[in-house]
Amino acid sequence: GIQVEQSPPDLILQEGANSTLRCNFSDSVNNLQWFHQNPWGQLINLFYIPSGTKQNGRLSATTVATERYSLLYISSSQTTDSGVYFCAVTPGLFSGGYNKLIFGAGTRLAVHP
Amino acid sequence: SQTIHQWPATLVQPVGSPLSLECTVEGTSNPNLYWYRQAAGRGLQLLFYSVGIGQISSEVPQNLSASRPQDRQFILSSKKLLLSDSGFYLCAYLPDRAYEQYFGPGTRLTVT
């Protein structure tokens, strides 16, 4: 099956710093989502980005599907950005209607004041 | 607007006891529904998914089962819990003709 690898596994930042999180996947995908899991366990949708670039405030994401990776950029980090960031993909060139997500192991981010 | 609910939020159950976790979705019809489990400190693993009432597909052989008695209701069950069933259970939905999944708040299950 498809492998989803996220790096780095852990990241510690000072408030105000920028960071880049990476997600590599081993096969073609037709769906890619980035999530932030807050300390209470809630998964918050950040981006649906099977290809291209999107921006939302201090966050932006880029997926290069032909090279099988996606990047999540966090600028001017805040303590509220702390938590675990997950990349999840649906394998296959075309959506088959089931949209089953395969998750990476996540990047644990701690932002200190 | 669309919302997803799960209950209970937390549950402590003895080994061998039954389990029933419920998930309901509001504000959308004919969604795909999913159950995921997250072991401590790890990523999420898909357990079951459903594309319609009474239609359940299992991804991982295990001690659990799922049912979808109504369009926007998804239930995760077990007849006899094992210690290894402990974890954080998340329900998710995919709106009809959409591509982005949304997750509920989760149920934290501890089997003692």
PDB file of N, CA and C in Angstrom, chain B residues 3-38:
ATOM      1  N   THR B   3     -22.569  19.961  10.760  1.00  0.00           N
ATOM      2  CA  THR B   3     -21.885  19.658  12.018  1.00  0.00           C
ATOM      3  C   THR B   3     -21.847  18.152  12.214  1.00  0.00           C
ATOM      4  N   ILE B   4     -20.906  17.711  13.030  1.00  0.00           N
ATOM      5  CA  ILE B   4     -20.773  16.297  13.340  1.00  0.00           C
ATOM      6  C   ILE B   4     -20.614  16.153  14.850  1.00  0.00           C
ATOM      7  N   HIS B   5     -21.347  15.201  15.412  1.00  0.00           N
ATOM      8  CA  HIS B   5     -21.346  14.990  16.851  1.00  0.00           C
ATOM      9  C   HIS B   5     -20.906  13.570  17.158  1.00  0.00           C
ATOM     10  N   GLN B   6     -20.213  13.408  18.277  1.00  0.00           N
ATOM     11  CA  GLN B   6     -19.849  12.084  18.757  1.00  0.00           C
ATOM     12  C   GLN B   6     -20.129  12.030  20.250  1.00  0.00           C
ATOM     13  N   TRP B   7     -20.576  10.881  20.678  1.00  0.00           N
ATOM     14  CA  TRP B   7     -20.699  10.668  22.122  1.00  0.00           C
ATOM     15  C   TRP B   7     -20.595   9.208  22.452  1.00  0.00           C
ATOM     16  N   PRO B   8     -20.110   8.912  23.678  1.00  0.00           N
ATOM     17  CA  PRO B   8     -19.679   9.912  24.656  1.00  0.00           C
ATOM     18  C   PRO B   8     -18.314  10.500  24.308  1.00  0.00           C
ATOM     19  N   ALA B   9     -17.912  11.539  25.036  1.00  0.00           N
ATOM     20  CA  ALA B   9     -16.604  12.143  24.809  1.00  0.00           C
ATOM     21  C   ALA B   9     -15.497  11.281  25.401  1.00  0.00           C
ATOM     22  N   THR B  10     -15.760  10.712  26.549  1.00  0.00           N
ATOM     23  CA  THR B  10     -14.801   9.808  27.177  1.00  0.00           C
ATOM     24  C   THR B  10     -15.543   8.607  27.740  1.00  0.00           C
ATOM     25  N   LEU B  11     -14.826   7.486  27.819  1.00  0.00           N
ATOM     26  CA  LEU B  11     -15.452   6.248  28.279  1.00  0.00           C
ATOM     27  C   LEU B  11     -14.387   5.356  28.886  1.00  0.00           C
ATOM     28  N   VAL B  12     -14.678   4.826  30.067  1.00  0.00           N
ATOM     29  CA  VAL B  12     -13.809   3.851  30.713  1.00  0.00           C
ATOM     30  C   VAL B  12     -14.626   2.582  30.895  1.00  0.00           C
ATOM     31  N   GLN B  13     -14.153   1.497  30.275  1.00  0.00           N
ATOM     32  CA  GLN B  13     -14.912   0.247  30.286  1.00  0.00           C
ATOM     33  C   GLN B  13     -14.015  -0.912  30.702  1.00  0.00           C
ATOM     34  N   PRO B  14     -14.542  -1.906  31.425  1.00  0.00           N
ATOM     35  CA  PRO B  14     -13.741  -3.080  31.770  1.00  0.00           C
ATOM     36  C   PRO B  14     -13.620  -4.021  30.579  1.00  0.00           C
ATOM     37  N   VAL B  15     -12.544  -4.797  30.604  1.00  0.00           N
ATOM     38  CA  VAL B  15     -12.350  -5.837  29.586  1.00  0.00           C
ATOM     39  C   VAL B  15     -13.560  -6.761  29.579  1.00  0.00           C
ATOM     40  N   GLY B  16     -14.017  -7.126  28.377  1.00  0.00           N
ATOM     41  CA  GLY B  16     -15.131  -8.039  28.254  1.00  0.00           C
ATOM     42  C   GLY B  16     -16.496  -7.389  28.197  1.00  0.00           C
ATOM     43  N   SER B  17     -16.557  -6.101  28.446  1.00  0.00           N
ATOM     44  CA  SER B  17     -17.844  -5.395  28.414  1.00  0.00           C
ATOM     45  C   SER B  17     -18.169  -4.976  26.966  1.00  0.00           C
ATOM     46  N   PRO B  18     -19.455  -4.684  26.680  1.00  0.00           N
ATOM     47  CA  PRO B  18     -19.819  -4.251  25.327  1.00  0.00           C
ATOM     48  C   PRO B  18     -19.523  -2.770  25.118  1.00  0.00           C
ATOM     49  N   LEU B  19     -19.571  -2.363  23.851  1.00  0.00           N
ATOM     50  CA  LEU B  19     -19.268  -0.979  23.503  1.00  0.00           C
ATOM     51  C   LEU B  19     -20.246  -0.488  22.445  1.00  0.00           C
ATOM     52  N   SER B  20     -20.661   0.762  22.597  1.00  0.00           N
ATOM     53  CA  SER B  20     -21.435   1.418  21.555  1.00  0.00           C
ATOM     54  C   SER B  20     -21.058   2.881  21.512  1.00  0.00           C
ATOM     55  N   LEU B  21     -20.463   3.313  20.394  1.00  0.00           N
ATOM     56  CA  LEU B  21     -20.124   4.715  20.183  1.00  0.00           C
ATOM     57  C   LEU B  21     -20.981   5.234  19.038  1.00  0.00           C
ATOM     58  N   GLU B  22     -21.470   6.453  19.207  1.00  0.00           N
ATOM     59  CA  GLU B  22     -22.389   6.984  18.221  1.00  0.00           C
ATOM     60  C   GLU B  22     -21.854   8.247  17.564  1.00  0.00           C
ATOM     61  N   CYS B  23     -22.158   8.379  16.299  1.00  0.00           N
ATOM     62  CA  CYS B  23     -21.757   9.545  15.505  1.00  0.00           C
ATOM     63  C   CYS B  23     -22.966   9.993  14.682  1.00  0.00           C
ATOM     64  N   THR B  24     -23.272  11.270  14.729  1.00  0.00           N
ATOM     65  CA  THR B  24     -24.357  11.795  13.888  1.00  0.00           C
ATOM     66  C   THR B  24     -23.882  13.048  13.166  1.00  0.00           C
ATOM     67  N   VAL B  25     -24.389  13.215  11.980  1.00  0.00           N
ATOM     68  CA  VAL B  25     -24.031  14.350  11.127  1.00  0.00           C
ATOM     69  C   VAL B  25     -25.289  15.153  10.850  1.00  0.00           C
ATOM     70  N   GLU B  26     -25.175  16.465  10.863  1.00  0.00           N
ATOM     71  CA  GLU B  26     -26.288  17.357  10.557  1.00  0.00           C
ATOM     72  C   GLU B  26     -25.931  18.268   9.398  1.00  0.00           C
ATOM     73  N   GLY B  27     -26.940  18.647   8.631  1.00  0.00           N
ATOM     74  CA  GLY B  27     -26.763  19.662   7.607  1.00  0.00           C
ATOM     75  C   GLY B  27     -26.328  19.151   6.253  1.00  0.00           C
ATOM     76  N   THR B  28     -26.302  17.836   6.076  1.00  0.00           N
ATOM     77  CA  THR B  28     -25.948  17.276   4.779  1.00  0.00           C
ATOM     78  C   THR B  28     -26.652  15.940   4.625  1.00  0.00           C
ATOM     79  N   SER B  29     -26.939  15.550   3.400  1.00  0.00           N
ATOM     80  CA  SER B  29     -27.591  14.270   3.131  1.00  0.00           C
ATOM     81  C   SER B  29     -26.651  13.365   2.351  1.00  0.00           C
ATOM     82  N   ASN B  30     -26.840  12.053   2.561  1.00  0.00           N
ATOM     83  CA  ASN B  30     -26.100  11.035   1.828  1.00  0.00           C
ATOM     84  C   ASN B  30     -24.584  11.212   1.928  1.00  0.00           C
ATOM     85  N   PRO B  31     -24.066  11.466   3.137  1.00  0.00           N
ATOM     86  CA  PRO B  31     -22.609  11.586   3.251  1.00  0.00           C
ATOM     87  C   PRO B  31     -21.951  10.216   3.267  1.00  0.00           C
ATOM     88  N   ASN B  32     -20.675  10.138   2.893  1.00  0.00           N
ATOM     89  CA  ASN B  32     -19.864   8.983   3.263  1.00  0.00           C
ATOM     90  C   ASN B  32     -19.491   9.160   4.737  1.00  0.00           C
ATOM     91  N   LEU B  33     -19.479   8.056   5.485  1.00  0.00           N
ATOM     92  CA  LEU B  33     -19.130   8.110   6.901  1.00  0.00           C
ATOM     93  C   LEU B  33     -17.964   7.177   7.182  1.00  0.00           C
ATOM     94  N   TYR B  34     -17.131   7.558   8.142  1.00  0.00           N
ATOM     95  CA  TYR B  34     -15.898   6.831   8.426  1.00  0.00           C
ATOM     96  C   TYR B  34     -15.694   6.736   9.933  1.00  0.00           C
ATOM     97  N   TRP B  35     -15.088   5.606  10.387  1.00  0.00           N
ATOM     98  CA  TRP B  35     -14.552   5.480  11.740  1.00  0.00           C
ATOM     99  C   TRP B  35     -13.043   5.294  11.636  1.00  0.00           C
ATOM    100  N   TYR B  36     -12.310   6.123  12.388  1.00  0.00           N
ATOM    101  CA  TYR B  36     -10.852   6.016  12.490  1.00  0.00           C
ATOM    102  C   TYR B  36     -10.480   5.786  13.956  1.00  0.00           C
ATOM    103  N   ARG B  37      -9.335   5.166  14.173  1.00  0.00           N
ATOM    104  CA  ARG B  37      -8.814   5.019  15.532  1.00  0.00           C
ATOM    105  C   ARG B  37      -7.386   5.569  15.564  1.00  0.00           C
ATOM    106  N   GLN B  38      -7.097   6.252  16.671  1.00  0.00           N
ATOM    107  CA  GLN B  38      -5.767   6.794  16.886  1.00  0.00           C
ATOM    108  C   GLN B  38      -5.206   6.208  18.177  1.00  0.00           C
TER     109      GLN B  38
END
